[in-house]
Coordinates of C-alpha atoms and ligand atoms in Angstrom, one line a residue:
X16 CA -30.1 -9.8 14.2
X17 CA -27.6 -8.3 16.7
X18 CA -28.6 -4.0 15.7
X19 CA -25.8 -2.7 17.6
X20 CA -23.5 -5.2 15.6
X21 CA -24.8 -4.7 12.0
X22 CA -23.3 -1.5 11.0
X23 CA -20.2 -3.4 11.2
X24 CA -21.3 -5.5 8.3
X25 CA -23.7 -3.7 6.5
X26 CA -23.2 0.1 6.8
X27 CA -24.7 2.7 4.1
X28 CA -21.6 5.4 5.1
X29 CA -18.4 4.7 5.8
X30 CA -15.5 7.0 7.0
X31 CA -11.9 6.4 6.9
X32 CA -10.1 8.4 9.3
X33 CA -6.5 8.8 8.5
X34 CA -6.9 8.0 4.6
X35 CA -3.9 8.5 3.0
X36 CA -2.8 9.4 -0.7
X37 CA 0.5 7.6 0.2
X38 CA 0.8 4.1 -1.0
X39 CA 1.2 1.1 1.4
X40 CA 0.5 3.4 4.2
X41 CA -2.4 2.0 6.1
X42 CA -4.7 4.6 5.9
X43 CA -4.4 4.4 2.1
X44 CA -4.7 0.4 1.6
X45 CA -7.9 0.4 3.0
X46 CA -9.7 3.2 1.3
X47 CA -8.5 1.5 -1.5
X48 CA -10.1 -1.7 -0.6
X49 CA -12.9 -0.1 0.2
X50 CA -13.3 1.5 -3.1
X51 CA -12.1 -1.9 -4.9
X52 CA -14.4 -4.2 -3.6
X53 CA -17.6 -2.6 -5.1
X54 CA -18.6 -1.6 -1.5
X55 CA -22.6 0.0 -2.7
X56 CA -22.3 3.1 0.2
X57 CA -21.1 6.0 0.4
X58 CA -17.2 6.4 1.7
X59 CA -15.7 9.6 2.7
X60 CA -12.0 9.8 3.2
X61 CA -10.8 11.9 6.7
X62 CA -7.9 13.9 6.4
X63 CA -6.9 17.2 7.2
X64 CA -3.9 17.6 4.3
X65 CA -5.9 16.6 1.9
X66 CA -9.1 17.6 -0.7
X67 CA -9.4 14.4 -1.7
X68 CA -7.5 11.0 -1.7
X69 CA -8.6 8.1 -4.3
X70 CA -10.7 10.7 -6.8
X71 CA -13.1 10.6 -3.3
X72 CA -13.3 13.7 -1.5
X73 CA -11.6 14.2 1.4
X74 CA -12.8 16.2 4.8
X75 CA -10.8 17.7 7.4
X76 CA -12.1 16.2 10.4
X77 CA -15.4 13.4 10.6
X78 CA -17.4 17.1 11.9
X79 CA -17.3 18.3 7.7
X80 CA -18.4 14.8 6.4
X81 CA -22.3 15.8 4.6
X82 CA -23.7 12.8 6.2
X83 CA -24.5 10.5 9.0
X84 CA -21.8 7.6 8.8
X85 CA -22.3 4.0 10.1
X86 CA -18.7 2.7 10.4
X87 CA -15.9 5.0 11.2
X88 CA -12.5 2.7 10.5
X89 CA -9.8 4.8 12.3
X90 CA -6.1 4.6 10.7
X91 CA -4.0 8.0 12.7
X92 CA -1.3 7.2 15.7
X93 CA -2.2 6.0 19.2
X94 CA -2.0 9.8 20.8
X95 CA -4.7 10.8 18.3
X96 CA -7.1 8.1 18.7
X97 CA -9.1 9.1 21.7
X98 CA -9.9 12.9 19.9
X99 CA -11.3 10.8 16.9
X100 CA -13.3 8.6 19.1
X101 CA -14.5 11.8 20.7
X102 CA -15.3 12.8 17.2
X103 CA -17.0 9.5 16.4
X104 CA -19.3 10.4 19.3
X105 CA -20.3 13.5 18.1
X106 CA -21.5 12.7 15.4
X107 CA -23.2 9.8 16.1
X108 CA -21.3 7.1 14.5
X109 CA -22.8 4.2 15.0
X110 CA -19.4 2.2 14.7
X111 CA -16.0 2.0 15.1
X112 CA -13.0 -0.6 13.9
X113 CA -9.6 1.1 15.7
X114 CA -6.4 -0.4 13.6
X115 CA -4.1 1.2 15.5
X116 CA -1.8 -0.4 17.6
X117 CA -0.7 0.1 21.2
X118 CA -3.0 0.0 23.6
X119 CA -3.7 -3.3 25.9
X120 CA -0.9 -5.3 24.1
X121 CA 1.6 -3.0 24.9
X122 CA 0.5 -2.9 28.6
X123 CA -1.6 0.4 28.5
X124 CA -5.2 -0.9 28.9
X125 CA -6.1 2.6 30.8
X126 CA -6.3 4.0 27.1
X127 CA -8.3 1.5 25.9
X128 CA -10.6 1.9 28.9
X129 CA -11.1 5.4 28.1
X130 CA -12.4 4.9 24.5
X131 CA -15.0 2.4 25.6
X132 CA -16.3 4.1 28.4
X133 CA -16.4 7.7 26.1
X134 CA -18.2 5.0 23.7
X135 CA -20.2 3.2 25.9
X136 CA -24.1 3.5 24.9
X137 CA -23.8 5.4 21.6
X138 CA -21.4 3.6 19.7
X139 CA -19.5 -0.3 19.3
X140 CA -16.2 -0.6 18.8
X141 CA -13.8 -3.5 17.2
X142 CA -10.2 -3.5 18.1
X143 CA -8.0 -1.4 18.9
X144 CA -5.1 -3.5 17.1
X145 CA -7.0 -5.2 14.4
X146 CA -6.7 -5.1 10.5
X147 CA -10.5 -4.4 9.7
X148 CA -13.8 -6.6 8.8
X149 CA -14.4 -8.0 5.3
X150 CA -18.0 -8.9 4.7
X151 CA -19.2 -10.8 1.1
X152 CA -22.8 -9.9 1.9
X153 CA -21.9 -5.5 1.6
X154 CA -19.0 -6.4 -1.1
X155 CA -16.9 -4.4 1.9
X156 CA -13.3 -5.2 2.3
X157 CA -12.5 -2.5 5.1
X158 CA -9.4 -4.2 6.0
X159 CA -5.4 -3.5 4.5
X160 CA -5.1 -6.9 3.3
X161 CA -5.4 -8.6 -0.3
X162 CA -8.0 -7.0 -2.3
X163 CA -9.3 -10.4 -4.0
X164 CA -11.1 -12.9 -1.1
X165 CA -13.4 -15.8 -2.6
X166 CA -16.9 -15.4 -1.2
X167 CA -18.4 -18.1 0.9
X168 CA -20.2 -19.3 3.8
X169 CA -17.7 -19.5 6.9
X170 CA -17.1 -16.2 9.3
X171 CA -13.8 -16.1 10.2
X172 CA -13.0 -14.2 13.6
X173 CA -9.3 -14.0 14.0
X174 CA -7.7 -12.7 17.3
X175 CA -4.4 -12.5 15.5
X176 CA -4.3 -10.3 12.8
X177 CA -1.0 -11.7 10.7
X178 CA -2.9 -15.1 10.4
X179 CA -6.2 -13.5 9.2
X180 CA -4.2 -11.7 6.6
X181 CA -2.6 -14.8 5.2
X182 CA -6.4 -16.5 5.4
X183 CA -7.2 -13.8 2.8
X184 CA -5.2 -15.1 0.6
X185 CA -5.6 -18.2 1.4
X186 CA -9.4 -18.2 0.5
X187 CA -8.6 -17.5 -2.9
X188 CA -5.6 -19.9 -3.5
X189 CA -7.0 -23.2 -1.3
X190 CA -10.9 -22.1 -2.6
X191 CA -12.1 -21.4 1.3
X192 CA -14.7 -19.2 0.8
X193 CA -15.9 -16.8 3.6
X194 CA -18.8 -14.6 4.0
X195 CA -16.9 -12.6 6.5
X196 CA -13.6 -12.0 8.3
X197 CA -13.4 -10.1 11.3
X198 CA -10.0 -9.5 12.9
X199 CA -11.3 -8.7 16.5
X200 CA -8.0 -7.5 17.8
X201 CA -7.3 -6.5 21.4
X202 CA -11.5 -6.9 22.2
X203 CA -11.9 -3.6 23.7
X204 CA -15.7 -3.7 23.6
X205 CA -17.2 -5.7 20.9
X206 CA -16.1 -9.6 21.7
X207 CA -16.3 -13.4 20.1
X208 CA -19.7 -13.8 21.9
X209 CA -21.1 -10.2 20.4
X210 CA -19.7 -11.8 16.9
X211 CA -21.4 -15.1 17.1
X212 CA -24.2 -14.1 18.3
X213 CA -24.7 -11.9 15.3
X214 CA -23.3 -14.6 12.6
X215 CA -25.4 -17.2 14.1
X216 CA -28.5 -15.1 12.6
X217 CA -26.6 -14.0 9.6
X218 CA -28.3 -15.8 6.9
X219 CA -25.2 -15.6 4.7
X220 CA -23.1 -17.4 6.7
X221 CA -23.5 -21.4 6.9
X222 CA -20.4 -22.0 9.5
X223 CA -18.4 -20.0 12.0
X224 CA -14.7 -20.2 12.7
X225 CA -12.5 -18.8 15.4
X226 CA -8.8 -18.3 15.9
X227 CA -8.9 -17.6 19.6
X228 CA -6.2 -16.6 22.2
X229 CA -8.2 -16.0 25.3
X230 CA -11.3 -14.5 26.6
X231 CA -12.4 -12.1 29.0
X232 CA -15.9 -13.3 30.2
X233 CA -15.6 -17.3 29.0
X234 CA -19.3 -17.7 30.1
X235 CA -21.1 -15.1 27.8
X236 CA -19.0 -16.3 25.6
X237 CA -19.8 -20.3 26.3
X238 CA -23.7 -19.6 26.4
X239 CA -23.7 -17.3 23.1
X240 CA -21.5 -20.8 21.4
X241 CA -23.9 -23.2 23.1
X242 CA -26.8 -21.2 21.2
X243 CA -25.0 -20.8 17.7
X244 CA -24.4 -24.0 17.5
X245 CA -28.5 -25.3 17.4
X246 CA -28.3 -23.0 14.8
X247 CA -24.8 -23.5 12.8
X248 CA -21.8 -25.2 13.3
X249 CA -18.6 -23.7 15.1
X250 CA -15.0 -25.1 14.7
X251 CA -12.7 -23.2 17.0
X252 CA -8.6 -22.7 17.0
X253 CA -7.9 -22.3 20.7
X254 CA -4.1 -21.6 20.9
X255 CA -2.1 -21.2 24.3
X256 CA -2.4 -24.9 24.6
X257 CA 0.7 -25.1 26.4
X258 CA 2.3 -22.9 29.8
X259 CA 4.5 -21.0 27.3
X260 CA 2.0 -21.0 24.2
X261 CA -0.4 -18.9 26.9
X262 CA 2.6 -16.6 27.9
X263 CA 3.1 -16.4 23.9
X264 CA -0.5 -14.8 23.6
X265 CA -0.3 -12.9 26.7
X266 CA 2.3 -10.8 25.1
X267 CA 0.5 -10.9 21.5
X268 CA -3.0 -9.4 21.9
X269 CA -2.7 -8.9 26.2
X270 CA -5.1 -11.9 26.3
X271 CA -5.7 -14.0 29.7
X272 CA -5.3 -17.4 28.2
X273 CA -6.6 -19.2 30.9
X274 CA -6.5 -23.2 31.9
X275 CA -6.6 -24.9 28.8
X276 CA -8.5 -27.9 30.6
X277 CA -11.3 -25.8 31.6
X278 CA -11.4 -24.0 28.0
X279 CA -11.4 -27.7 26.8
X280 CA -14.5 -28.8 28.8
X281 CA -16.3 -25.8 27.9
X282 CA -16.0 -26.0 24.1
X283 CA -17.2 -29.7 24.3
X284 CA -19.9 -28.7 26.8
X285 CA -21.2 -25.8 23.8
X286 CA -20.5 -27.9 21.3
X287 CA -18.0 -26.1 19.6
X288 CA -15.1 -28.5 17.7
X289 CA -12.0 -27.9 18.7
X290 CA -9.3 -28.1 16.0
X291 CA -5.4 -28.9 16.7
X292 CA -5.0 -26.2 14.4
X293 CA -5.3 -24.7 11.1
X294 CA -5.2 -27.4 8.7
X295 CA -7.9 -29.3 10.4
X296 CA -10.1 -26.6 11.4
X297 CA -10.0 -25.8 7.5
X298 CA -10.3 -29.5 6.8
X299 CA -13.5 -29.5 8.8
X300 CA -15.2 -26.4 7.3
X301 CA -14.4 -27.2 4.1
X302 CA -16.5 -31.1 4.7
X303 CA -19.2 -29.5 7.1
X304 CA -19.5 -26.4 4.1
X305 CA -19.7 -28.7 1.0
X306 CA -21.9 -31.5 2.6
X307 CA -25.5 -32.2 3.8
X308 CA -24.9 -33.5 7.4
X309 CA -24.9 -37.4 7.9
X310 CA -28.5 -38.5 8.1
X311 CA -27.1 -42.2 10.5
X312 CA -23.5 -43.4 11.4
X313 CA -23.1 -45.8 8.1
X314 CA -20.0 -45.0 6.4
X315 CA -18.6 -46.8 3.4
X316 CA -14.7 -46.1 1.9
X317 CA -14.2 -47.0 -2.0
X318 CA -10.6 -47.1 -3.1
X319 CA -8.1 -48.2 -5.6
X320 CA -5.5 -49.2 -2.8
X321 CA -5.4 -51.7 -0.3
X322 CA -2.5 -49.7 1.5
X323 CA -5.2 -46.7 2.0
X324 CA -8.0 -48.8 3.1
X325 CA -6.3 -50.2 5.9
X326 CA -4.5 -46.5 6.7
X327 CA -8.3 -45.0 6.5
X328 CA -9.8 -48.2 8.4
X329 CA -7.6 -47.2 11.4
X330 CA -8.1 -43.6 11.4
X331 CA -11.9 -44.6 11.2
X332 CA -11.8 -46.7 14.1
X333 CA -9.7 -44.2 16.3
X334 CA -12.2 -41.7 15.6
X335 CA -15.0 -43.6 16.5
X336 CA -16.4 -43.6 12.6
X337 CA -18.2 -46.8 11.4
X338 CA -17.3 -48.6 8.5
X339 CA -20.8 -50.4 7.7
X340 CA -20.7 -54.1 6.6
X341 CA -22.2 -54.0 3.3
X342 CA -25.5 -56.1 3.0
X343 CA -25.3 -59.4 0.5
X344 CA -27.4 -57.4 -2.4
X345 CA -25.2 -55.0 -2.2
X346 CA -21.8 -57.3 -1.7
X347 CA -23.1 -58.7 -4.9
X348 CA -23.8 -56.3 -6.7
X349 CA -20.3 -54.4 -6.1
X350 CA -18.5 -57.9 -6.9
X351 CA -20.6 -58.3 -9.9
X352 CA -18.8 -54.7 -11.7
X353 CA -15.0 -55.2 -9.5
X354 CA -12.3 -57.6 -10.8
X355 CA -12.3 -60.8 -9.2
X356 CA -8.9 -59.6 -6.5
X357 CA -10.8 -56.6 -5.5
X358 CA -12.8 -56.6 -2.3
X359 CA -16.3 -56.0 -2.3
X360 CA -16.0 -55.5 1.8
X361 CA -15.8 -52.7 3.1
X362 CA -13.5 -50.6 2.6
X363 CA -13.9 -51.9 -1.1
X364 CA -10.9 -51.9 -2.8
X365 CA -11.3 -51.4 -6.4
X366 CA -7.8 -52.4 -7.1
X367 CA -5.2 -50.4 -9.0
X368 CA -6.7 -51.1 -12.5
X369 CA -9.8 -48.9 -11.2
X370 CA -10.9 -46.3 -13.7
X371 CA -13.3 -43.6 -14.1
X372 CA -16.2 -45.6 -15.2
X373 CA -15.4 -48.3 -12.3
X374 CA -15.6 -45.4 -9.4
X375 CA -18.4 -43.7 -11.3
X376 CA -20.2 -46.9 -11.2
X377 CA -19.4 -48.1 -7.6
X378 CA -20.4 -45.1 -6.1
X379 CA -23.7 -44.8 -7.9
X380 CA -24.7 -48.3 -6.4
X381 CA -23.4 -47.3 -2.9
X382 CA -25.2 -43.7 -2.8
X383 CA -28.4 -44.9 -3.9
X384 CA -28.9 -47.2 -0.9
X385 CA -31.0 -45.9 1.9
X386 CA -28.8 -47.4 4.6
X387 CA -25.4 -45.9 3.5
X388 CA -25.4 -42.2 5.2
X389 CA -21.9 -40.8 4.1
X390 CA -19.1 -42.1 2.0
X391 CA -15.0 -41.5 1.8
X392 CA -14.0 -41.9 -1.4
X393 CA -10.1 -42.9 -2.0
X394 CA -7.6 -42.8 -5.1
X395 CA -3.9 -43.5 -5.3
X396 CA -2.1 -42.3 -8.6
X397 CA -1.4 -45.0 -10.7
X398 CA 0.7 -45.3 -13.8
X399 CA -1.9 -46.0 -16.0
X400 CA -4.8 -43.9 -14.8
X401 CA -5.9 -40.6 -15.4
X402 CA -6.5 -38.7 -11.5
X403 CA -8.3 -35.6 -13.7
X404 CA -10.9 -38.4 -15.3
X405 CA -11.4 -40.0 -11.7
X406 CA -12.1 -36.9 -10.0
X407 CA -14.3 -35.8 -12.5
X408 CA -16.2 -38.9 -12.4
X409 CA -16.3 -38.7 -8.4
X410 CA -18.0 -35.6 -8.1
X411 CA -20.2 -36.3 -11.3
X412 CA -21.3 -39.3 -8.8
X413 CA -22.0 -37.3 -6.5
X414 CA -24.0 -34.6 -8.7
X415 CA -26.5 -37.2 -9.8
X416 CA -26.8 -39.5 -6.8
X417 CA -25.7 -38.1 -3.8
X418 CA -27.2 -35.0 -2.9
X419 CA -28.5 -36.2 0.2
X420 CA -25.3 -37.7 1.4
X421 CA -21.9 -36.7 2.3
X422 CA -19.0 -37.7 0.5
X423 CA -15.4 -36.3 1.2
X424 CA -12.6 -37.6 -1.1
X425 CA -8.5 -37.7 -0.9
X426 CA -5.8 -37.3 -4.0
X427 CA -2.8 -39.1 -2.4
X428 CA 0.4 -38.8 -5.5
X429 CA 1.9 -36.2 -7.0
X430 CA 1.4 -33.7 -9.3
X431 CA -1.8 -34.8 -11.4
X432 CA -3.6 -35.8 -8.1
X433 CA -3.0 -32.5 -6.7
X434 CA -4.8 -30.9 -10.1
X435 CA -7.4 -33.5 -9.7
X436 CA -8.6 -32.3 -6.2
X437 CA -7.9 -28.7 -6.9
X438 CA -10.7 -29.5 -9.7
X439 CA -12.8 -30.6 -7.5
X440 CA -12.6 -28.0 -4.9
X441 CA -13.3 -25.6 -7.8
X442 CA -16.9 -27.8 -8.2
X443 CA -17.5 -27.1 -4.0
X444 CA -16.2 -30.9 -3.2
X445 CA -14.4 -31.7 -0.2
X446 CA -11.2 -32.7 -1.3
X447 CA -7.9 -33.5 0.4
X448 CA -4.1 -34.6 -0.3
X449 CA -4.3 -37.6 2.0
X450 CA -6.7 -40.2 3.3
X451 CA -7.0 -39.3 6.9
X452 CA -7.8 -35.8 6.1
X453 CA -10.7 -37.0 4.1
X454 CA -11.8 -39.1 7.0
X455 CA -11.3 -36.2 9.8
X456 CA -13.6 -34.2 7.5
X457 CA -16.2 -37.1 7.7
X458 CA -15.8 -37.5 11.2
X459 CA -16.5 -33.6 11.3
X460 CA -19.6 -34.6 9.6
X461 CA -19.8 -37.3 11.7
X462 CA -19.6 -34.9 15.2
X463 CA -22.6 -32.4 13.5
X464 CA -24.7 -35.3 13.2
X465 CA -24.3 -36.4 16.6
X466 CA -24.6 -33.3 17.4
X467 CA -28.1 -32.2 15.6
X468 CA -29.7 -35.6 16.8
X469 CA -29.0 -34.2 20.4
X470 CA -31.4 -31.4 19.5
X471 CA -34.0 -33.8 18.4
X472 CA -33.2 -32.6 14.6
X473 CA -31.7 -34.6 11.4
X474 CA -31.2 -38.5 11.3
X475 CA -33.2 -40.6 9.0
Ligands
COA22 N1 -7.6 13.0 11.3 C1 -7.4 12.4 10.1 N2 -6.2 12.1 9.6 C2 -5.2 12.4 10.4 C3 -5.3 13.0 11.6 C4 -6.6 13.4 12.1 N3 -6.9 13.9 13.2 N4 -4.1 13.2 12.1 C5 -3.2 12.7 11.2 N5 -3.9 12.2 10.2 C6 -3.3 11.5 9.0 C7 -1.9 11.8 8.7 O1 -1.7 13.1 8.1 C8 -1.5 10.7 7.9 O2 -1.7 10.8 6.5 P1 -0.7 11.5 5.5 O3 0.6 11.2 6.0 O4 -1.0 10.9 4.1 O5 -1.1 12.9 5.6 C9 -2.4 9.6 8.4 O6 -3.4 10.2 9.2 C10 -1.7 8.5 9.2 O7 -0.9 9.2 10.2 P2 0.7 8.9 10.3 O8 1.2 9.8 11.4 O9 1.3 9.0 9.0 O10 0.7 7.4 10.9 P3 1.0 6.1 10.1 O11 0.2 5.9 8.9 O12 2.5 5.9 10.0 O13 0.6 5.1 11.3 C11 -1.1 3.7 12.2 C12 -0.8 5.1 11.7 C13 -2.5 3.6 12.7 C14 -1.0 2.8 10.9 C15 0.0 3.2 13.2 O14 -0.1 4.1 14.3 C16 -0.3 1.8 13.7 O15 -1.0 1.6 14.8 N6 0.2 0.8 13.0 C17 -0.1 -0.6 13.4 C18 -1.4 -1.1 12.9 C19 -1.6 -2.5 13.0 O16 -0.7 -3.3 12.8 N7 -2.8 -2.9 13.5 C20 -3.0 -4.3 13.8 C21 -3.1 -5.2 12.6 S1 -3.5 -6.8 13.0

């Protein structure tokens, strides 16, 4: 475990600098937070106006806090930042997240210098320009976001802040859980590399995900991804695709974004998945998070529509996934419990008369064959047919028969199927609104199989 980068995640003390009885002012939100989230250490509000903010008490300056402190999060305007890093320093705080704004983004790296180098050696520092670091593991939200996140497996490193503060919400509407957020801001000193270096040995967190603009040393950065991902996998949004998407994040965090070609070859070279963006990097985590990797390249779709066999057939074949052909036993067996228009090939189509007890059954005689590895598991809202019962019956199939083997599942209708796969997501299923999404999460699953055989681990 990265020591230097721990009291970011797991500090005993923690400081707020610039806490604020005022309401919606920064300084205020995150004490607040702090204090919310059933954070176990101690926190000491900084403030010189003030003998106490939150029912905590409140010290003039980080000299009068009665303890050592791990993590000082530092909340006061630009001109006053440097005297509190000095402070920091003093007193031996191990870390520092600066929120404030206007530093490298604003064209005055010089000031940002300064704090690292008066830092450099005796303390770490995230930001300036970020909102804060939530962690599940220390029940810390040190950030000025929502209060409520759902607790999970991913870390979440976000170089722009507004989209890490939607994510929070997110996690509890869309059910991603996270076992960390860090919004790394303008990457002073501590860096993406640092970060995954340290959540590739965190035992709380199964998957990594970055939002990235640009970097300032790609090759620590390349070797510390090449090494996480032995370990875990790591889905990355690399934005700045395009000549004026770079310029875009040039202004945003003062961020080099570089060739995109070479960033490109160097994420496939690590072995870090690249996402188009947000939907399918969440698409991705959610399948890798929910499901055991793919033990061979067999893949078998079940559905209720011919119309969504073909559409998943295609996205199959473009992504290089495998629809199996069933063996006779198990052709025979399928056609012995379908109606007599169904197909029993794969993809096997069920027809739109399929109930509960047809899927349930179907997909207990598919996952209890050795030489299916992973299965996509289609429905199309029908008149007559309950999407709740379906769903239900999916994941209860899955429950019994399938721990061993992925499954990922799409809802395609309106309003019931959209309850159905909410349900599910609810029971930690991989669940999606249409039929390519369920397949991109397989071929996720897919790409981590691939990958693990590479390193000589997984397969059957
Ligand atoms: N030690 C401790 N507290 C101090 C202080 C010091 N040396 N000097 C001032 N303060 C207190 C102030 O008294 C004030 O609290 P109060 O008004 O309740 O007394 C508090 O610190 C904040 O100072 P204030 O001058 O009111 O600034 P602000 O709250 O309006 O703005 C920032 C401060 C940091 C929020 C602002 O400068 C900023 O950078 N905002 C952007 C942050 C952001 O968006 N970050 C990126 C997110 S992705």
């Amino acid at each position: 475990m990265r020591r230097d980068i721990e009291p970011f995640f797991a500090p005993r003390a923690v400081a707020v600098v610039g806490a604020s009885r005022t309401p919606g002012k920064i300084g205020h939100e995150i004490l607040r937070n702090i204090k919310l989230s059933g954070f176990r250490g101690n926190i000491f509000p900084v403030n010189p106006n003030y003998g106490s903010v939150l029912d905590l008490p409140c010290y003039r300056t980080l000299a009068d806090v009665p303890s050592d402190v791990d993590l000082a999060l530092i909340a006061v305007p630009a001109k006053l930042v440097e005297g509190v890093v000095g402070d920091c320093v003093r007193k031996r705080v191990k870390s520092a997240i600066i929120i404030t704004s206007g530093f490298s983004e604003v064209g005055r790296r010089d000031l940002e210098d300064r704090l690292v180098s008066m830092a450099k050696g005796k303390m770490r520092i995230i930001g300036p320009n970020t909102f804060g670091v939530y962690c599940a593991r220390s029940s810390m939200n040190a950030t000025f976001g929502p209060t409520k996140v759902l607790e999970g497996k991913t870390a979440f490193i976000t170089q722009s802040g507004a989209l890490g503060l939607a994510l929070m919400d997110w996690t509890t509407e869309e059910k991603y859980g996270v076992s960390a957020i860090v919004s790394i801001g303008n990457k002073a000193d501590v860096d993406d590399a640092d970060l995954v270096e340290y959540f590739a040995d965190d035992p709380s967190t199964s998957s990594i995900l970055i939002y990235m603009e640009g970097l300032k040393d790609g090759r620590r950065f390349f070797e510390a991804a090449r090494r996480a991902v032995r370990r875990k996998p790591m889905v990355v949004i690399k934005a700045g695709r395009s000549a004026r998407g770079a310029q875009a994040a040039s202004s945003h965090t003062g961020s080099i974004a570089g060739q995109d070609a070479i960033f490109a070859a160097a994420f496939q070279q690590a072995g870090a998945m690249r996402a188009e963006g947000m939907t399918q990097a969440f698409d991705w985590i959610q399948a890798l998070n929910e499901n055991p990797v793919p033990k061979g390249e067999n893949v078998v779709v079940v559905t209720n529509g011919g119309g969504l066999g073909v559409l998943s057939t295609d996205r199959c074949e473009m992504l290089g996934l495998k629809l199996m052909d069933l063996s006779d036993d198990l052709t025979k067996q399928v056609q012995d419990v379908t109606p007599s228009f169904g197909s029993a090939k794969n993809p096997i189509d069920l027809t739109a008369n399929a109930d509960d007890l047809l899927y349930g059954e179907v997909l207990r005689l598919i996952m209890r064959r050795r030489e299916v590895d992973a299965v996509i598991a289609l429905f199309c809202q029908t008149a007559n047919i309950d999407p709740g019962l379906v769903a239900r019956a999916i994941v209860d199939a899955r429950d019994k028969e399938g721990l061993d083997k992925p499954i990922t599942a799409a809802f395609v209708g309106g309003r019931m199927s959209q309850m159905a796969y909410e349900k599910m997501l609810e029971r930690r299923f991989a669940a999606y609104p249409t039929a390519e999404r369920a397949v991109d999460g397989m071929n996720a699953l897919m790409t981590r199989h691939r990958q693990l055989k590479s390193f000589g681990k997984g397969g059957r």
